[in-house]
Each structure stands twice: as C-alpha cells, then as structure tokens.
Coordinates of C-alpha atoms and ligand atoms in Angstrom, one line a residue:
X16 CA 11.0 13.8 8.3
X17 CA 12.4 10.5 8.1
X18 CA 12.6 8.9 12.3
X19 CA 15.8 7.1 12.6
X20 CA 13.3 4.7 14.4
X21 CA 12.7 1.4 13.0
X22 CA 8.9 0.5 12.3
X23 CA 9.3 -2.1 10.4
X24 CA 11.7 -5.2 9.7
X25 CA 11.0 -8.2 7.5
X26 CA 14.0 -11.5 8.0
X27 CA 14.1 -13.4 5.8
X28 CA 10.9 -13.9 4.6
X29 CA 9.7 -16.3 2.2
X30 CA 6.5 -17.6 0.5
X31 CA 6.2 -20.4 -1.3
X32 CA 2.9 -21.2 -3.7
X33 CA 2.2 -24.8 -5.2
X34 CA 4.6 -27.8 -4.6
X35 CA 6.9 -30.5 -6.9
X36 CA 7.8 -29.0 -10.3
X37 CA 4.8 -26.3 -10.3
X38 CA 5.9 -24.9 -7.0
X39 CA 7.0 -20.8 -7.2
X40 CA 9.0 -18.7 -4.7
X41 CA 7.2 -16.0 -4.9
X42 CA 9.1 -14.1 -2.2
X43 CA 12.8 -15.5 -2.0
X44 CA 14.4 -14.8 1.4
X45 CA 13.2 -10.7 1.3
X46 CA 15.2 -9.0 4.3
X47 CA 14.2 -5.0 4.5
X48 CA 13.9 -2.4 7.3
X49 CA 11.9 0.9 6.9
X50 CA 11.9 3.9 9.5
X51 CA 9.3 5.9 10.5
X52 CA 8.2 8.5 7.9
X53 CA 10.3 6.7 5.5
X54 CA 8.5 6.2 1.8
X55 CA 9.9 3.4 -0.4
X56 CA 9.4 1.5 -3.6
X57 CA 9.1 -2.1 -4.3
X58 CA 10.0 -2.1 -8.2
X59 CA 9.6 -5.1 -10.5
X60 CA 8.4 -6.3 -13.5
X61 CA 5.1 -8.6 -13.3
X62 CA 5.3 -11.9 -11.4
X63 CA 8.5 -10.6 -8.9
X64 CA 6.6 -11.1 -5.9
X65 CA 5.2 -7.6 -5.2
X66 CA 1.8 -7.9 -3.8
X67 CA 2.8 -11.0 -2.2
X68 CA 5.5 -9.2 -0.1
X69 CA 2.6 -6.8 0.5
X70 CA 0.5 -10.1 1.3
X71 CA 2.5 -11.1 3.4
X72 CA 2.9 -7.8 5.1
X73 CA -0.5 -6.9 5.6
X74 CA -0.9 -10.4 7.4
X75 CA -3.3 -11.7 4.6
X76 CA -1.2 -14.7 3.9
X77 CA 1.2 -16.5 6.4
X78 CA 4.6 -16.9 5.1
X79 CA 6.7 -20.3 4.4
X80 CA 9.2 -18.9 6.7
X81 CA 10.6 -16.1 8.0
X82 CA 9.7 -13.4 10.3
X83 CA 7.7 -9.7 10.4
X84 CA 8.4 -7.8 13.0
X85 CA 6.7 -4.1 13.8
X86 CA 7.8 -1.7 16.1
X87 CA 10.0 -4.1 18.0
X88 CA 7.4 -6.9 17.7
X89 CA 7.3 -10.2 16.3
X90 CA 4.1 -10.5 14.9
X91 CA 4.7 -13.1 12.1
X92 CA 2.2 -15.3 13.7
X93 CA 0.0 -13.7 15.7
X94 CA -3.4 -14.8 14.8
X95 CA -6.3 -13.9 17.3
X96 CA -8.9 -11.5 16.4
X97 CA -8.1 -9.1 18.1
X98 CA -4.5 -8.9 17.8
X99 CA -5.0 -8.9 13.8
X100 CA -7.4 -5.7 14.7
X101 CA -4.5 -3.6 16.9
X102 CA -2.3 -4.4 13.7
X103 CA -4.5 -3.3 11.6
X104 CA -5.0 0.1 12.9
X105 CA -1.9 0.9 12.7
X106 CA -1.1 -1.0 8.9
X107 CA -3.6 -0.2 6.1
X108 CA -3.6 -1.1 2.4
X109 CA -4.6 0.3 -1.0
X110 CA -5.0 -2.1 -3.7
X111 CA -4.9 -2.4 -7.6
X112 CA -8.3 -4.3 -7.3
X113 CA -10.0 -2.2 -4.8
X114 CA -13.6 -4.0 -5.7
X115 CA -12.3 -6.9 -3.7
X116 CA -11.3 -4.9 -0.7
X117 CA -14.7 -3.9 0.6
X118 CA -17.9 -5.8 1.5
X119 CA -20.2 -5.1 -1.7
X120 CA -23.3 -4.4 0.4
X121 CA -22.2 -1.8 2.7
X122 CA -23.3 1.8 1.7
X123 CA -20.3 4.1 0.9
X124 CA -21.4 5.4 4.5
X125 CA -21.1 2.5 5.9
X126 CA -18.1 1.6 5.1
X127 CA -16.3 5.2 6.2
X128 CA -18.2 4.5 9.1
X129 CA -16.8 1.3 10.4
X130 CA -13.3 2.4 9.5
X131 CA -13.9 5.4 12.0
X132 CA -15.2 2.9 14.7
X133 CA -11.7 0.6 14.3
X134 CA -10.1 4.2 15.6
X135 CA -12.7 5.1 18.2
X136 CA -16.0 4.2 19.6
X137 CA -16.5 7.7 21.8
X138 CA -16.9 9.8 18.7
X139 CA -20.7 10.8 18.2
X140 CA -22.6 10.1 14.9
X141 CA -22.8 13.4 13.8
X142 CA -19.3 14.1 14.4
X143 CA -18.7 11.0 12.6
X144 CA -20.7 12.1 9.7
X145 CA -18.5 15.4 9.2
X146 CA -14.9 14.0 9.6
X147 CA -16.1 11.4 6.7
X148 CA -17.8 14.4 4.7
X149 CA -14.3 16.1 5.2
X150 CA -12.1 13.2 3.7
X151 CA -14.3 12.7 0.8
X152 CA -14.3 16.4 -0.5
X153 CA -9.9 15.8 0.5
X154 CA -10.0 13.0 -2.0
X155 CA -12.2 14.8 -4.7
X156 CA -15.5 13.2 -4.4
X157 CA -18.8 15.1 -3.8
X158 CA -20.2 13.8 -0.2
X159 CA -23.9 14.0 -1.0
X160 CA -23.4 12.3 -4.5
X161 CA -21.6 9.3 -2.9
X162 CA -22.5 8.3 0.7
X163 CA -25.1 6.2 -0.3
X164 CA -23.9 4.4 -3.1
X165 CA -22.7 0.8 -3.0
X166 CA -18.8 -0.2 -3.9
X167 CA -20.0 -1.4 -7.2
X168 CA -21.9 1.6 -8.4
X169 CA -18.4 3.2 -8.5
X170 CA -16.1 3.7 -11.1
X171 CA -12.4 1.5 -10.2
X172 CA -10.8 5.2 -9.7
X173 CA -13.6 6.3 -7.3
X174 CA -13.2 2.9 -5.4
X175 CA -9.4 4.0 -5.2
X176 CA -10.3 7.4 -3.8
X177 CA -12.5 6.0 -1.0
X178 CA -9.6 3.5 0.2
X179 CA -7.5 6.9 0.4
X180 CA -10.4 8.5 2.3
X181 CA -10.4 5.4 4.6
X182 CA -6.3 5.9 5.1
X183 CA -7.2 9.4 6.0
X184 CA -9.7 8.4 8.6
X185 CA -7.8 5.5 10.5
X186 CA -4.6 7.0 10.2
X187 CA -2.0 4.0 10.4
X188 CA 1.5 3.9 11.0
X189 CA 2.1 2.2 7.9
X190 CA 0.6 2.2 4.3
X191 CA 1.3 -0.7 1.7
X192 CA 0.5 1.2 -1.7
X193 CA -0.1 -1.4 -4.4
X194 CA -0.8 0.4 -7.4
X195 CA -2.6 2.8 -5.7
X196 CA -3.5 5.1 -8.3
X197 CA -4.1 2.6 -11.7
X198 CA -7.5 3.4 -11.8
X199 CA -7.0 7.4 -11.5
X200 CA -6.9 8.9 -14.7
X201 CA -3.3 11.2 -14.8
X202 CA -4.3 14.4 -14.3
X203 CA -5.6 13.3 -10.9
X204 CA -2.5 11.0 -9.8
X205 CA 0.1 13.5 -8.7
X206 CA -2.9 15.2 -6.3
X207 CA -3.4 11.8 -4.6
X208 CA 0.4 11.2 -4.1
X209 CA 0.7 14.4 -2.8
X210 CA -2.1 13.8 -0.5
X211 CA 0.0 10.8 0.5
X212 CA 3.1 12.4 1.0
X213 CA 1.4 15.0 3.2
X214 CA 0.3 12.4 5.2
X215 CA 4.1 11.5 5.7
X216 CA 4.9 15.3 6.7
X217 CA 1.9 15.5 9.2
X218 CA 2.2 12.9 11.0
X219 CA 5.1 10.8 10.1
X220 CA 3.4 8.2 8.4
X221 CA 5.1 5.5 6.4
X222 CA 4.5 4.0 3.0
X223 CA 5.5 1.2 0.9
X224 CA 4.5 2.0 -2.8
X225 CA 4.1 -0.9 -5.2
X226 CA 4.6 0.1 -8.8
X227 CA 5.9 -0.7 -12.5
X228 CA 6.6 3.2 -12.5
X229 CA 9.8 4.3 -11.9
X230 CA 8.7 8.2 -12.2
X231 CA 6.3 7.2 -9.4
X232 CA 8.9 5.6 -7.1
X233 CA 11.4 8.5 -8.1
X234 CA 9.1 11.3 -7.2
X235 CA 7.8 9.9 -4.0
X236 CA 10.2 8.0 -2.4
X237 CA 13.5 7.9 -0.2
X238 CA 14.5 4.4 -1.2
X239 CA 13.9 1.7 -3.6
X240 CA 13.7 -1.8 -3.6
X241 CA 14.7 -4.0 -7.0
X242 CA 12.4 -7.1 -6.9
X243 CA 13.1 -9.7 -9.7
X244 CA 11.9 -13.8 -9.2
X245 CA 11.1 -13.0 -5.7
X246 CA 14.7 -11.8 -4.6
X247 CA 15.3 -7.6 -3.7
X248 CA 18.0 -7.5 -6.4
X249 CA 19.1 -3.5 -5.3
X250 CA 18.0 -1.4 -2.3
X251 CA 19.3 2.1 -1.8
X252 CA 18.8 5.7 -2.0
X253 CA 15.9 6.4 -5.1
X254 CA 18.4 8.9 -7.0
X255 CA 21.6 6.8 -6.4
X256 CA 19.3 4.0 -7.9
X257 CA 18.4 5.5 -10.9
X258 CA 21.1 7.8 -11.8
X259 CA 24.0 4.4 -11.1
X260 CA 21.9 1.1 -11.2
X261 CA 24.1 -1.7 -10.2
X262 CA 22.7 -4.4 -11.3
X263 CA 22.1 -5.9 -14.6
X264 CA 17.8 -6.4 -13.9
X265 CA 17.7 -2.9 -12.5
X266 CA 19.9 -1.5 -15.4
X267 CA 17.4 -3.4 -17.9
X268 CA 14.2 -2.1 -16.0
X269 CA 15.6 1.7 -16.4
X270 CA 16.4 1.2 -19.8
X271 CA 12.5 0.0 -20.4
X272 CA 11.5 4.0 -19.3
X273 CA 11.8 5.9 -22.1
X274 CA 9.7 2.8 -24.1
X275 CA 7.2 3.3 -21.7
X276 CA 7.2 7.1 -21.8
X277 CA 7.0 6.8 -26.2
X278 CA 3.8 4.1 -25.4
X279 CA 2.1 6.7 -23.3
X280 CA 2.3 9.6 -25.7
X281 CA 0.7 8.0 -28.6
Ligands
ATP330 N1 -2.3 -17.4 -4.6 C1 -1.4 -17.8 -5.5 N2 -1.2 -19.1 -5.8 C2 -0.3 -19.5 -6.7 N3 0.7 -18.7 -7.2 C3 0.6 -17.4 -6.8 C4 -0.4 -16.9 -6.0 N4 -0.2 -15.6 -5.8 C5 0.8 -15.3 -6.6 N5 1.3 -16.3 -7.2 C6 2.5 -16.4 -8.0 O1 3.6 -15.7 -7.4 C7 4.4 -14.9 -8.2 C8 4.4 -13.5 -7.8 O2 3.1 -12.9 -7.9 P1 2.8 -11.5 -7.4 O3 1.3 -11.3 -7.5 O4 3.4 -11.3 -6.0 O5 3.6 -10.6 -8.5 P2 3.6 -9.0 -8.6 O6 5.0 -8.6 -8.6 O7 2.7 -8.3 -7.7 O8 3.1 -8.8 -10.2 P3 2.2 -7.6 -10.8 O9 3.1 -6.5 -11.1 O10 1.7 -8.3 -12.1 O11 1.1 -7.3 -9.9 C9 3.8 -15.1 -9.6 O12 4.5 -16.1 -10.3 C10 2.4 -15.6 -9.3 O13 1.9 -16.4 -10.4
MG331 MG1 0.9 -7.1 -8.0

C-alpha cells in the first residue's frame, strides 16, 4: 500500500510567533518525509506545534524559514492564485474547529458543490447532485435533511462529517487530519477512520493525523511523529514507538494512557 515514492518533504522548517522575550518557536527546525499511501501521526501534548506544522503545511501560514516541498516541488513560497488552487486539489484539511473552515452562508449544497467544481467543471449538475448525495449517505448523513442547511445549523460532529464528505469528493493526494473526529461521538469514530483508511487502500491517498490519542495514531498509522516545544522528539515505525519509546517525553506521554483510558470510563 505504502509507494516507496516521496510526496512529501518538509527541511527544516520553522515558525516563529511574537518577537523579544514573548516570542515562541512554535515549530523548531521540523524535518520529515511521507510516501505515498503512507498514514502518520504527529503526537504531542497541547502547545507542541501541531496545527501549526499542519499550518504551515496546508500553506495557511508562511514559515520563518525552511522549505515544503511536494512531489518533487518546492512550493514553500508559491503564492499566486492559482498556484495555491493546483495545491489545493491535491492537499486538503480536516479541522478541530470545522465552523471556521467554511463560508457560513453557503448552503450545505453549495458548499459540496464548489468543492466538485475545484475537481472539474465538465460534470453536469445533476450528475453533480448525485456524487454529493452519494458521499453524504458514505459519511452518515441523510441528503434531503441536510443539503439545504447552513454550516451553523449543524451540530460540530455533522460539520466534521461534511469536511470528510468534501475529502471524498476532491480526492487529494494528501490529507492533514487535525483532530478530525473530536466532535464525533465514539461509537461513530472508528467508521470515519475506516472510511479514511479506505481512502488510503483505493487510491493511495496520504494522511497526516493530528491527535492527543495514542490508540488513534496506533490503530491508523504506519509511523509516528513525537512533537514536544516544537521539535519531532521520535519518528519511527507506530508499534516500535509504542511498545520501546526512546525518549524520555514519548516515554512520559505513553505512560499518561492508561490515566486517560480510567478518565474516559467514569
Ligand atoms: N497565531 C499565533 N500567534 C501567536 N502564537 C501562536 C499562534 N498560533 C499558535 N501559537 C503558539 O504556538 C504554540 C503551538 O501552538 P499549536 O496550535 O501549533 O499547538 P498544538 O500542538 O496544535 O496544540 P493543541 O493540541 O492544543 O491543538 C503555542 O505556544 C501557541 O500558543
Ligand atoms: Mg492543535
């Protein structure tokens, strides 16, 4: 499943917020490379620099320094329109807060819709109208109940889903996962994440998941990445990780599991 093809490479890349004595590195010199197909975790406690990595990835924030390069591209500062639109297609996100990821006055419709038309213009409206109807029923919503509803006459788990039906429709190369599934109740998560992973074995898509859960990042990925003040502390394969951490912050962040586990059972 797993291409022995690079997609993705970041050198080096820092990002710096604030300056003088308030000044934070948010991301610390971060050097990774993911294949195609390839699903990993970035793993850290709160404040270790995850979604600004994904930030930074997803071209929503330039770096301090550094470079991003994808498929064999440096596109660390390409800026134009249109160039930001090709990337795009091919490198999609789901948030934590998915409220602020779609414009609030766009029908459900609407939105599906315009993500279909950053994949193709040729395909016809009714066509268009049953490839959405498709991915909502895939991400267990009820078409006729949603289509016309605005982003904020959802629930934060049904916003989720319909960032997973927009995956579905454009397709990308690469999906940056931030807490993708905080707003699904549990007995719905593992069916998204195998919904993800599918994606993986259909069409060799890769993800970056970003998550506090270590059963998450066990169950879905090949390797992990240790994130602590900004710096990937660890990186390797996701059982060699947790069955013989390394290092003392990944050590301390496994040991933090079973707490976790006793917290969620009460
Ligand atoms: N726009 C910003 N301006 C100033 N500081 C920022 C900004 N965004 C993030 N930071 C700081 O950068 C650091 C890393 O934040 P980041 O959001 O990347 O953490 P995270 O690992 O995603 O945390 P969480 O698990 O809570 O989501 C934090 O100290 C945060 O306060
Ligand atoms: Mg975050």
């Amino acid at each position: 499943m797993v291409e022995d093809r690079e997609l993705l490479r970041v050198e080096n890349l820092t990002r710096i917020f604030g300056s003088g004595k308030s000044q934070v590195r948010a991301v610390d010199n971060v050097s990774f490379s993911i294949k195609e197909g390839e699903i990993v975790s970035l793993l850290g406690e709160s404040g270790s620099g995850k979604t600004t990595t994904a930030r930074l990835i997803l071209k929503l924030l330039p770096p301090t320094s550094g470079k991003i390069i994808f498929r064999g591209k440096d596109i660390t500062y390409v800026s134009s329109r249109k160039e930001l639109l090709n990337y795009w297609r091919e490198v999609q996100a789901i948030f934590q807060d998915p409220f602020s990821s779609f414009n609030i006055f766009y029908s459900i419709r609407r939105v599906l819709n315009n993500a279909l038309r950053l994949v193709s213009e040729s395909i016809s409206r009714e066509e268009r109208e049953e490839m959405i109807k498709e991915v909502l029923l895939s991400v267990g919503l009820n078409p006729a109940e949603i289509l016309d509803k605005r982003p904020y006459e959802l629930s934060g788990g049904q916003r989720q889903r319909i960032m997973l039906a927009r995956v579905l429709l454009i397709r990308p190369k690469l999906l940056v996962a931030d807490e993708p599934t905080s707003m699904i109740d549990a007995s719905s998560r593992a069916g998204i994440l195998n919904l993800l992973m599918e994606l993986r074995n259909a069409y060799g898509m890769s993800i970056i998941f970003i998550t506090h859960d270590i059963g998450l990042a066990y169950y879905t990925s090949d390797r992990l990445f240790i994130m602590n003040s900004g710096k990937i502390v660890e990186e390797g394969d996701a059982e060699e990780i947790i069955n013989n951490p390394k290092d003392d912050y990944t050590k301390k962040l496994l040991e933090d599991v079973p707490v976790i586990h006793r917290k969620w059972e009460l």
